[in-house]
Amino acid sequence: MHYFIYKDAELYCEDVPIKEIADQIRTPFYLYSHATLVRHFNAFDSAFDGIKHLTCFSVKSNSNIAILRLFARLGAGADIVSGGELYRAVKAGIDPAKIVYSGVGKREDEMEYALKSDILMFNVESHQELLVLNKVAERLNKTAKISIRVNPDIDPKTHPYISTGMKENKFGISIEDAVEEYKFAHRLNNIEIIGISCHIGSQLLDVKPFVDSLKRLLILKGKLKEAGISIRYLDIGGGLGIKYSDEQPPHPIEYAEAIKKEIKENDITLILEPGRVIVGNAGILVTRLLYKKEQGQKKFFIVDAGMNDLIRPSLYGSYHEICPIRKRNTPLVEVDIVGPICESGDFFARKRKIQDIEAGDLIAIMSAGAYGFVMSSNYNSRPRPCEVIVKGKEFFVIRERETYEDLIRGESIPAFLI
Ligand SMILES: *Cc1c(COP(=O)(O)O)cnc(C)c1O
């Protein structure tokens, strides 16, 4: 459920007609609904009521500091994958004691920053990383609290690019090798083991892979206990899917119930790292139709947003619903909706049947709140779009549109060319 709704023929975000925003700030722009963000966060988090848990929002899915602040106020922690994300999370007011740090390629300077910030834990993804982390912690006279991210070898049946928990993926340490790795970590002076973590993929539409991997984590926890290693945190990652088109993802309550059923111990705190399920349907990309054109049998709608603004269709072939901001009583046409970028992969939809519209009309690319702006780039030297949040009757710009000056910031012409 979200708050992007038609009133008569006009698409609103909460109580604001989207056209009014477009008239004031130009297109394209990302638009988020405050009420939707709050509803989604609370629906997810409260589904785990009854067991000790911490919801660490996955910063990589949407890292705007206003959105992070909103979740901080709702009690969220953060799941980060870089020093930059730590910086954002801390700036936004997320308590470092609620931050977990994942990722296969943490640099020493990033580890140092996280250790100095006293984050909750590092999800260690390799033997070598463990050694480096121990060394960095020793240098700082600190103890790094860790979990080992295990790879439970579960097929999440999602797009291969966003599947992360199978043997052939680069993530985590194989679950068979995990006990040895834990024993090794246990002997290191500046490492304290507190958890086990995993994250098996994104946009999962079934609870079974989550339950299967949790079962494997619990077996591992038992083995570790026998080895004298006690586990306080079980981090089961993120990955719950959302509805883009006709998917039927489990409701967070269904997901939580399935998880809760497996957890009989009360000596652990569950960590969740949701991203997409919270922000995905809380944001849209608003763009304007520039031109219509026909090429042979094909019809193209050329809009003013491009793959640099939203890359998911080009990168994963993802489906996004596309809606006119003002509905017209026109016949359906079959079109490719494409951007201005000089790449044939620059499209938002192919062979899509939508109601015919005219140049100048606004359209909404739905479900763009996760992996939208965060994956944007300046390709073709296009300033990145602005981000706006609506709360009730008001809207607020939470990231300004970039300028041409922003495009060349940091660049310089060396002396030999002057
Ligand atoms: C990307 C990621 C998440 C969030 O995944 P969603 O599918 O957006 O919920 C959580 N944890 C880790 C380690 C990730 O890499």
Tab-separated table of C-alpha atoms and ligand atoms in Angstrom:
chain	number	residue	atom	x	y	z
A	1	MET	CA	0.000	0.000	0.000
A	2	HIS	CA	1.211	3.456	-0.843
A	3	TYR	CA	-0.038	7.000	-1.024
A	4	PHE	CA	0.344	7.674	-4.746
A	5	ILE	CA	-3.302	7.823	-5.707
A	6	TYR	CA	-5.557	9.280	-8.371
A	7	LYS	CA	-8.125	11.832	-7.324
A	8	ASP	CA	-10.405	12.149	-10.320
A	9	ALA	CA	-7.922	11.870	-13.159
A	10	GLU	CA	-4.992	13.489	-11.382
A	11	LEU	CA	-2.173	11.607	-9.641
A	12	TYR	CA	-1.457	12.824	-6.134
A	13	CYS	CA	1.265	12.062	-3.653
A	14	GLU	CA	-0.602	12.188	-0.347
A	15	ASP	CA	-2.464	15.528	-0.554
A	16	VAL	CA	-0.288	17.168	-3.189
A	17	PRO	CA	-1.058	17.035	-6.924
A	18	ILE	CA	2.210	15.881	-8.496
A	19	LYS	CA	1.737	18.325	-11.349
A	20	GLU	CA	2.070	21.213	-8.887
A	21	ILE	CA	5.492	19.990	-7.827
A	22	ALA	CA	6.578	19.512	-11.440
A	23	ASP	CA	5.494	23.042	-12.279
A	24	GLN	CA	7.692	24.425	-9.526
A	25	ILE	CA	10.857	22.365	-9.781
A	26	ARG	CA	11.147	20.984	-13.309
A	27	THR	CA	11.524	17.371	-14.294
A	28	PRO	CA	12.848	14.763	-13.817
A	29	PHE	CA	12.705	14.298	-10.048
A	30	TYR	CA	12.352	11.561	-7.482
A	31	LEU	CA	9.328	11.879	-5.239
A	32	TYR	CA	8.855	10.079	-1.923
A	33	SER	CA	5.802	9.836	0.273
A	34	HIS	CA	6.468	10.382	3.965
A	35	ALA	CA	3.338	8.530	5.064
A	36	THR	CA	4.296	5.538	2.921
A	37	LEU	CA	7.833	5.416	4.309
A	38	VAL	CA	6.517	5.511	7.872
A	39	ARG	CA	3.851	2.924	7.187
A	40	HIS	CA	6.274	0.537	5.511
A	41	PHE	CA	8.911	0.863	8.201
A	42	ASN	CA	6.433	0.340	11.007
A	43	ALA	CA	4.689	-2.552	9.268
A	44	PHE	CA	8.010	-4.337	8.885
A	45	ASP	CA	9.463	-3.531	12.278
A	46	SER	CA	6.332	-4.240	14.306
A	47	ALA	CA	5.877	-7.578	12.543
A	48	PHE	CA	8.789	-8.776	14.693
A	49	ASP	CA	7.273	-7.605	17.956
A	50	GLY	CA	7.504	-10.320	20.553
A	51	ILE	CA	11.130	-11.186	19.879
A	52	LYS	CA	14.235	-9.106	20.482
A	53	HIS	CA	15.111	-7.555	17.158
A	54	LEU	CA	16.814	-4.645	15.493
A	55	THR	CA	15.769	-3.354	12.073
A	56	CYS	CA	18.872	-2.071	10.292
A	57	PHE	CA	17.693	-0.245	7.193
A	58	SER	CA	19.820	-1.078	4.178
A	59	VAL	CA	21.370	2.293	3.355
A	60	LYS	CA	22.377	1.287	-0.138
A	61	SER	CA	18.745	1.034	-1.228
A	62	ASN	CA	18.112	4.719	-0.533
A	63	SER	CA	20.694	6.823	1.221
A	64	ASN	CA	19.230	10.314	1.291
A	65	ILE	CA	19.953	11.706	4.753
A	66	ALA	CA	16.388	12.964	5.217
A	67	ILE	CA	15.082	9.460	4.713
A	68	LEU	CA	17.740	8.006	7.002
A	69	ARG	CA	16.801	10.575	9.633
A	70	LEU	CA	13.165	9.602	9.365
A	71	PHE	CA	14.033	5.955	10.001
A	72	ALA	CA	16.411	6.907	12.826
A	73	ARG	CA	13.479	8.615	14.519
A	74	LEU	CA	11.448	5.444	14.136
A	75	GLY	CA	14.186	3.533	15.944
A	76	ALA	CA	16.032	2.066	12.973
A	77	GLY	CA	19.645	1.069	12.807
A	78	ALA	CA	21.525	0.833	9.539
A	79	ASP	CA	23.133	-1.792	7.371
A	80	ILE	CA	26.052	-0.157	5.587
A	81	VAL	CA	28.462	-1.355	2.929
A	82	SER	CA	31.019	1.473	2.787
A	83	GLY	CA	32.650	4.304	4.698
A	84	GLY	CA	30.497	6.707	2.718
A	85	GLU	CA	27.340	5.012	3.946
A	86	LEU	CA	28.639	5.159	7.515
A	87	TYR	CA	29.182	8.889	7.068
A	88	ARG	CA	25.626	9.364	5.817
A	89	ALA	CA	24.108	7.204	8.557
A	90	VAL	CA	25.951	9.051	11.312
A	91	LYS	CA	25.152	12.470	9.780
A	92	ALA	CA	21.509	11.480	9.674
A	93	GLY	CA	21.534	10.654	13.364
A	94	ILE	CA	21.474	6.862	13.297
A	95	ASP	CA	22.974	5.495	16.508
A	96	PRO	CA	26.331	3.826	15.638
A	97	ALA	CA	25.513	1.158	18.212
A	98	LYS	CA	22.798	0.075	15.772
A	99	ILE	CA	25.005	-0.056	12.667
A	100	VAL	CA	26.166	-3.274	11.009
A	101	TYR	CA	28.779	-3.204	8.280
A	102	SER	CA	28.621	-5.727	5.407
A	103	GLY	CA	30.551	-5.960	2.151
A	104	VAL	CA	33.306	-8.092	0.646
A	105	GLY	CA	35.785	-5.286	0.077
A	106	LYS	CA	36.171	-3.184	3.213
A	107	ARG	CA	39.336	-1.056	3.112
A	108	GLU	CA	41.524	-0.420	6.160
A	109	ASP	CA	40.566	3.246	6.329
A	110	GLU	CA	36.896	2.251	6.292
A	111	MET	CA	37.468	-0.278	9.076
A	112	GLU	CA	39.275	2.368	11.078
A	113	TYR	CA	36.417	4.823	10.648
A	114	ALA	CA	33.876	2.204	11.710
A	115	LEU	CA	35.945	1.112	14.727
A	116	LYS	CA	36.340	4.713	15.865
A	117	SER	CA	32.592	5.187	15.451
A	118	ASP	CA	31.914	2.162	17.694
A	119	ILE	CA	29.492	0.432	15.348
A	120	LEU	CA	27.599	-2.646	16.511
A	121	MET	CA	29.361	-5.182	14.298
A	122	PHE	CA	31.295	-6.015	11.182
A	123	ASN	CA	29.872	-8.759	9.019
A	124	VAL	CA	33.169	-10.320	7.952
A	125	GLU	CA	33.168	-11.903	4.511
A	126	SER	CA	36.598	-13.540	4.180
A	127	HIS	CA	39.566	-14.932	6.067
A	128	GLN	CA	41.860	-12.185	4.843
A	129	GLU	CA	39.387	-9.511	5.843
A	130	LEU	CA	39.315	-10.992	9.345
A	131	LEU	CA	43.102	-10.744	9.623
A	132	VAL	CA	43.144	-7.167	8.402
A	133	LEU	CA	40.318	-6.177	10.744
A	134	ASN	CA	42.156	-7.699	13.702
A	135	LYS	CA	45.298	-5.793	12.752
A	136	VAL	CA	43.483	-2.467	12.343
A	137	ALA	CA	41.678	-2.965	15.672
A	138	GLU	CA	44.980	-3.763	17.398
A	139	ARG	CA	46.536	-0.603	15.986
A	140	LEU	CA	43.668	1.432	17.420
A	141	ASN	CA	43.646	-0.478	20.687
A	142	LYS	CA	40.062	-1.524	20.032
A	143	THR	CA	38.081	-4.721	19.838
A	144	ALA	CA	36.134	-5.321	16.652
A	145	LYS	CA	32.808	-7.009	17.280
A	146	ILE	CA	32.032	-9.334	14.423
A	147	SER	CA	29.762	-11.821	12.868
A	148	ILE	CA	30.879	-13.971	10.001
A	149	ARG	CA	28.685	-13.610	6.974
A	150	VAL	CA	28.042	-17.151	5.940
A	151	ASN	CA	26.967	-18.285	2.548
A	152	PRO	CA	24.226	-20.830	3.234
A	153	ASP	CA	24.121	-22.035	-0.390
A	154	ILE	CA	20.442	-21.316	-0.866
A	155	ASP	CA	18.932	-20.487	-4.234
A	156	PRO	CA	16.658	-17.494	-3.691
A	157	LYS	CA	15.174	-17.811	-7.199
A	158	THR	CA	15.659	-14.177	-8.029
A	159	HIS	CA	17.589	-12.313	-10.750
A	160	PRO	CA	21.188	-13.639	-10.896
A	161	TYR	CA	22.593	-10.134	-10.358
A	162	ILE	CA	20.803	-9.858	-7.017
A	163	SER	CA	21.269	-13.416	-5.813
A	164	THR	CA	23.996	-13.478	-3.180
A	165	GLY	CA	23.707	-16.640	-1.095
A	166	MET	CA	24.727	-19.373	-3.510
A	167	LYS	CA	28.085	-21.130	-3.606
A	168	GLU	CA	29.195	-19.404	-6.771
A	169	ASN	CA	28.494	-15.880	-5.429
A	170	LYS	CA	31.333	-13.739	-4.091
A	171	PHE	CA	29.607	-13.079	-0.772
A	172	GLY	CA	30.311	-14.539	2.642
A	173	ILE	CA	32.168	-17.645	3.775
A	174	SER	CA	30.867	-21.068	2.842
A	175	ILE	CA	28.798	-22.426	5.718
A	176	GLU	CA	30.858	-25.637	5.789
A	177	ASP	CA	34.026	-23.656	6.467
A	178	ALA	CA	32.369	-21.347	8.958
A	179	VAL	CA	33.067	-23.319	12.149
A	180	GLU	CA	36.801	-23.387	11.433
A	181	GLU	CA	36.767	-19.707	10.629
A	182	TYR	CA	34.912	-18.923	13.858
A	183	LYS	CA	37.427	-20.972	15.850
A	184	PHE	CA	40.207	-19.055	14.196
A	185	ALA	CA	38.518	-15.709	14.885
A	186	HIS	CA	37.990	-16.758	18.498
A	187	ARG	CA	41.751	-16.883	19.018
A	188	LEU	CA	42.391	-13.386	17.684
A	189	ASN	CA	43.083	-10.802	20.372
A	190	ASN	CA	41.218	-7.849	18.941
A	191	ILE	CA	38.166	-9.668	17.635
A	192	GLU	CA	35.033	-10.393	19.624
A	193	ILE	CA	32.525	-12.770	18.074
A	194	ILE	CA	28.938	-11.705	18.702
A	195	GLY	CA	26.908	-12.916	15.741
A	196	ILE	CA	26.240	-14.888	12.599
A	197	SER	CA	24.975	-13.147	9.501
A	198	CYS	CA	23.760	-13.891	6.017
A	199	HIS	CA	21.996	-12.155	3.165
A	200	ILE	CA	20.848	-14.421	0.385
A	201	GLY	CA	19.570	-12.028	-2.238
A	202	SER	CA	17.076	-9.364	-3.112
A	203	GLN	CA	13.484	-9.225	-4.370
A	204	LEU	CA	12.615	-12.647	-2.901
A	205	LEU	CA	8.983	-13.555	-3.358
A	206	ASP	CA	8.806	-16.583	-1.114
A	207	VAL	CA	9.579	-17.035	2.590
A	208	LYS	CA	11.001	-20.520	2.178
A	209	PRO	CA	14.581	-19.576	1.229
A	210	PHE	CA	14.682	-17.254	4.269
A	211	VAL	CA	13.489	-20.023	6.566
A	212	ASP	CA	15.882	-22.557	5.039
A	213	SER	CA	18.870	-20.305	5.530
A	214	LEU	CA	17.797	-19.394	9.062
A	215	LYS	CA	17.666	-23.098	9.881
A	216	ARG	CA	21.233	-23.476	8.659
A	217	LEU	CA	22.291	-20.494	10.750
A	218	LEU	CA	20.707	-22.034	13.833
A	219	ILE	CA	22.510	-25.331	13.258
A	220	LEU	CA	25.746	-23.391	12.976
A	221	LYS	CA	24.931	-21.555	16.193
A	222	GLY	CA	24.587	-24.935	17.944
A	223	LYS	CA	27.914	-26.151	16.605
A	224	LEU	CA	29.590	-22.974	17.748
A	225	LYS	CA	28.169	-23.392	21.222
A	226	GLU	CA	29.778	-26.832	21.405
A	227	ALA	CA	33.038	-25.162	20.456
A	228	GLY	CA	32.616	-22.690	23.313
A	229	ILE	CA	31.602	-19.755	21.117
A	230	SER	CA	28.370	-18.050	22.059
A	231	ILE	CA	26.277	-16.066	19.607
A	232	ARG	CA	24.113	-13.122	20.651
A	233	TYR	CA	22.983	-11.778	17.267
A	234	LEU	CA	21.511	-13.550	14.275
A	235	ASP	CA	21.487	-11.267	11.244
A	236	ILE	CA	19.326	-12.691	8.479
A	237	GLY	CA	19.889	-9.850	6.025
A	238	GLY	CA	17.314	-8.179	3.823
A	239	GLY	CA	15.815	-9.232	0.534
A	240	LEU	CA	12.058	-9.329	0.968
A	241	GLY	CA	10.488	-8.548	-2.400
A	242	ILE	CA	7.867	-6.017	-3.439
A	243	LYS	CA	5.177	-5.732	-6.029
A	244	TYR	CA	6.412	-4.053	-9.210
A	245	SER	CA	3.834	-5.601	-11.486
A	246	ASP	CA	1.898	-8.778	-10.714
A	247	GLU	CA	4.277	-10.286	-8.159
A	248	GLN	CA	2.709	-11.446	-4.929
A	249	PRO	CA	5.358	-10.999	-2.269
A	250	PRO	CA	4.680	-12.231	1.240
A	251	HIS	CA	3.430	-9.572	3.628
A	252	PRO	CA	6.033	-8.643	6.263
A	253	ILE	CA	3.771	-10.293	8.849
A	254	GLU	CA	3.878	-13.589	6.972
A	255	TYR	CA	7.640	-13.276	6.647
A	256	ALA	CA	8.068	-12.418	10.324
A	257	GLU	CA	5.804	-15.234	11.508
A	258	ALA	CA	7.764	-17.783	9.487
A	259	ILE	CA	11.015	-16.484	10.987
A	260	LYS	CA	9.682	-16.228	14.534
A	261	LYS	CA	8.535	-19.847	14.411
A	262	GLU	CA	12.146	-20.958	14.017
A	263	ILE	CA	13.524	-18.878	16.851
A	264	LYS	CA	12.902	-20.579	20.123
A	265	GLU	CA	15.956	-19.315	21.953
A	266	ASN	CA	15.557	-16.074	23.826
A	267	ASP	CA	19.272	-15.490	24.150
A	268	ILE	CA	19.557	-13.870	20.750
A	269	THR	CA	18.641	-10.617	19.082
A	270	LEU	CA	17.497	-10.904	15.509
A	271	ILE	CA	18.887	-8.360	13.049
A	272	LEU	CA	16.973	-7.545	9.875
A	273	GLU	CA	18.412	-5.542	6.985
A	274	PRO	CA	15.426	-4.569	4.824
A	275	GLY	CA	15.845	-2.069	2.018
A	276	ARG	CA	13.594	-2.454	-0.984
A	277	VAL	CA	10.538	-3.602	0.974
A	278	ILE	CA	10.508	-0.325	2.895
A	279	VAL	CA	11.420	2.271	0.307
A	280	GLY	CA	10.695	0.636	-3.067
A	281	ASN	CA	7.054	1.544	-3.359
A	282	ALA	CA	7.442	4.756	-1.377
A	283	GLY	CA	9.107	6.565	-4.269
A	284	ILE	CA	8.503	7.358	-7.925
A	285	LEU	CA	10.428	9.075	-10.699
A	286	VAL	CA	8.512	11.871	-12.377
A	287	THR	CA	9.446	12.675	-15.951
A	288	ARG	CA	8.001	14.572	-18.881
A	289	LEU	CA	7.292	13.379	-22.392
A	290	LEU	CA	9.507	15.341	-24.753
A	291	TYR	CA	8.783	13.799	-28.137
A	292	LYS	CA	6.851	11.054	-29.823
A	293	LYS	CA	8.340	9.337	-32.794
A	294	GLU	CA	7.684	6.402	-35.086
A	295	GLN	CA	10.349	4.248	-36.639
A	296	GLY	CA	8.971	1.594	-38.944
A	297	GLN	CA	6.492	-0.385	-36.882
A	298	LYS	CA	7.802	0.984	-33.611
A	299	LYS	CA	6.547	3.894	-31.592
A	300	PHE	CA	8.809	5.674	-29.159
A	301	PHE	CA	7.976	7.983	-26.302
A	302	ILE	CA	11.086	9.989	-25.498
A	303	VAL	CA	11.097	11.333	-21.950
A	304	ASP	CA	13.404	13.691	-20.101
A	305	ALA	CA	14.699	11.082	-17.626
A	306	GLY	CA	17.305	8.581	-18.717
A	307	MET	CA	19.084	5.438	-17.644
A	308	ASN	CA	21.512	7.664	-15.755
A	309	ASP	CA	18.594	8.640	-13.483
A	310	LEU	CA	17.074	5.158	-13.079
A	311	ILE	CA	19.139	2.272	-14.342
A	312	ARG	CA	17.094	-0.715	-13.157
A	313	PRO	CA	15.316	-1.430	-16.481
A	314	SER	CA	18.599	-1.232	-18.416
A	315	LEU	CA	20.629	-3.155	-15.836
A	316	TYR	CA	18.251	-5.915	-14.792
A	317	GLY	CA	15.486	-5.668	-17.354
A	318	SER	CA	13.291	-4.646	-14.438
A	319	TYR	CA	9.647	-3.854	-14.879
A	320	HIS	CA	8.333	-0.528	-13.586
A	321	GLU	CA	4.729	0.430	-13.879
A	322	ILE	CA	4.317	3.651	-15.846
A	323	CYS	CA	1.370	5.942	-15.180
A	324	PRO	CA	0.288	9.242	-16.639
A	325	ILE	CA	0.116	11.999	-14.032
A	326	ARG	CA	-3.093	13.116	-15.691
A	327	LYS	CA	-5.277	10.359	-17.075
A	328	ARG	CA	-6.727	10.983	-20.511
A	329	ASN	CA	-9.503	9.177	-22.307
A	330	THR	CA	-7.264	8.084	-25.127
A	331	PRO	CA	-6.763	4.717	-26.798
A	332	LEU	CA	-3.974	2.370	-25.709
A	333	VAL	CA	-0.784	2.485	-27.727
A	334	GLU	CA	2.158	0.118	-27.678
A	335	VAL	CA	5.369	2.059	-27.167
A	336	ASP	CA	8.970	1.911	-26.063
A	337	ILE	CA	9.508	4.537	-23.393
A	338	VAL	CA	13.080	5.731	-23.747
A	339	GLY	CA	15.404	8.418	-22.442
A	340	PRO	CA	17.751	10.907	-24.093
A	341	ILE	CA	20.967	8.940	-23.482
A	342	CYS	CA	23.056	7.808	-26.415
A	343	GLU	CA	22.649	4.097	-25.722
A	344	SER	CA	20.079	1.677	-27.071
A	345	GLY	CA	19.858	0.250	-23.553
A	346	ASP	CA	18.388	3.536	-22.387
A	347	PHE	CA	14.774	2.541	-21.857
A	348	PHE	CA	12.213	2.378	-19.077
A	349	ALA	CA	9.752	0.086	-20.818
A	350	ARG	CA	9.560	-1.837	-24.065
A	351	LYS	CA	6.441	-2.774	-25.978
A	352	ARG	CA	4.367	-1.287	-23.173
A	353	LYS	CA	0.670	-0.661	-23.709
A	354	ILE	CA	-0.223	2.648	-22.163
A	355	GLN	CA	-2.745	5.359	-22.784
A	356	ASP	CA	-1.661	7.734	-25.473
A	357	ILE	CA	-0.321	11.039	-24.180
A	358	GLU	CA	1.067	14.182	-25.751
A	359	ALA	CA	4.428	15.948	-25.622
A	360	GLY	CA	4.606	17.979	-22.436
A	361	ASP	CA	2.553	15.499	-20.418
A	362	LEU	CA	3.988	14.147	-17.188
A	363	ILE	CA	4.399	10.490	-16.379
A	364	ALA	CA	5.317	8.622	-13.223
A	365	ILE	CA	7.694	5.688	-13.210
A	366	MET	CA	6.425	3.802	-10.205
A	367	SER	CA	8.258	1.759	-7.549
A	368	ALA	CA	11.457	3.765	-7.937
A	369	GLY	CA	12.194	4.420	-4.265
A	370	ALA	CA	14.780	1.638	-3.919
A	371	TYR	CA	17.927	1.375	-6.039
A	372	GLY	CA	16.741	4.451	-7.920
A	373	PHE	CA	18.519	7.682	-7.133
A	374	VAL	CA	21.341	5.820	-5.362
A	375	MET	CA	22.322	4.149	-8.633
A	376	SER	CA	22.094	7.341	-10.678
A	377	SER	CA	25.118	8.718	-12.485
A	378	ASN	CA	26.217	11.693	-14.519
A	379	TYR	CA	26.566	9.727	-17.741
A	380	ASN	CA	26.169	11.973	-20.791
A	381	SER	CA	27.021	14.828	-18.386
A	382	ARG	CA	23.498	14.981	-17.113
A	383	PRO	CA	23.115	16.644	-13.723
A	384	ARG	CA	21.446	14.190	-11.369
A	385	PRO	CA	17.796	14.882	-10.579
A	386	CYS	CA	16.480	16.323	-7.353
A	387	GLU	CA	14.724	14.382	-4.630
A	388	VAL	CA	11.526	15.580	-3.009
A	389	ILE	CA	9.454	14.299	-0.113
A	390	VAL	CA	5.770	14.979	0.418
A	391	LYS	CA	4.283	15.091	3.892
A	392	GLY	CA	0.559	15.695	3.874
A	393	LYS	CA	-0.141	18.912	2.014
A	394	GLU	CA	3.481	20.037	1.779
A	395	PHE	CA	6.540	19.071	-0.181
A	396	PHE	CA	10.227	19.506	0.622
A	397	VAL	CA	13.282	19.278	-1.615
A	398	ILE	CA	15.671	16.885	0.152
A	399	ARG	CA	18.356	16.967	-2.512
A	400	GLU	CA	18.800	19.751	-4.981
A	401	ARG	CA	19.105	19.124	-8.659
A	402	GLU	CA	22.760	19.174	-9.638
A	403	THR	CA	24.060	22.089	-11.673
A	404	TYR	CA	26.488	22.196	-14.582
A	405	GLU	CA	29.102	23.434	-12.098
A	406	ASP	CA	28.543	20.318	-9.998
A	407	LEU	CA	29.384	18.269	-13.071
A	408	ILE	CA	32.981	19.473	-13.205
A	409	ARG	CA	33.582	19.885	-9.473
A	410	GLY	CA	36.979	18.495	-8.603
A	411	GLU	CA	38.180	18.401	-12.187
A	412	SER	CA	41.190	20.475	-13.213
A	413	ILE	CA	43.296	21.203	-16.247
A	414	PRO	CA	46.968	20.384	-15.535
A	415	ALA	CA	49.610	23.065	-15.935
A	416	PHE	CA	51.008	21.609	-19.144
A	417	LEU	CA	47.722	22.325	-20.869
A	418	ILE	CA	47.363	25.879	-19.690
B	1	LIG	C1	21.479	-5.060	-0.458
B	1	LIG	C2	21.562	-5.639	0.881
B	1	LIG	C3	20.460	-5.610	1.749
B	1	LIG	C4	19.117	-5.061	1.351
B	1	LIG	O1	18.478	-5.832	0.399
B	1	LIG	P1	16.967	-5.526	-0.011
B	1	LIG	O2	16.667	-6.532	-1.043
B	1	LIG	O3	16.902	-4.132	-0.531
B	1	LIG	O4	16.130	-5.697	1.217
B	1	LIG	C5	20.638	-6.114	3.019
B	1	LIG	N1	21.820	-6.620	3.428
B	1	LIG	C6	22.900	-6.678	2.619
B	1	LIG	C7	24.157	-7.237	3.133
B	1	LIG	C8	22.806	-6.186	1.330
B	1	LIG	O5	23.886	-6.251	0.534
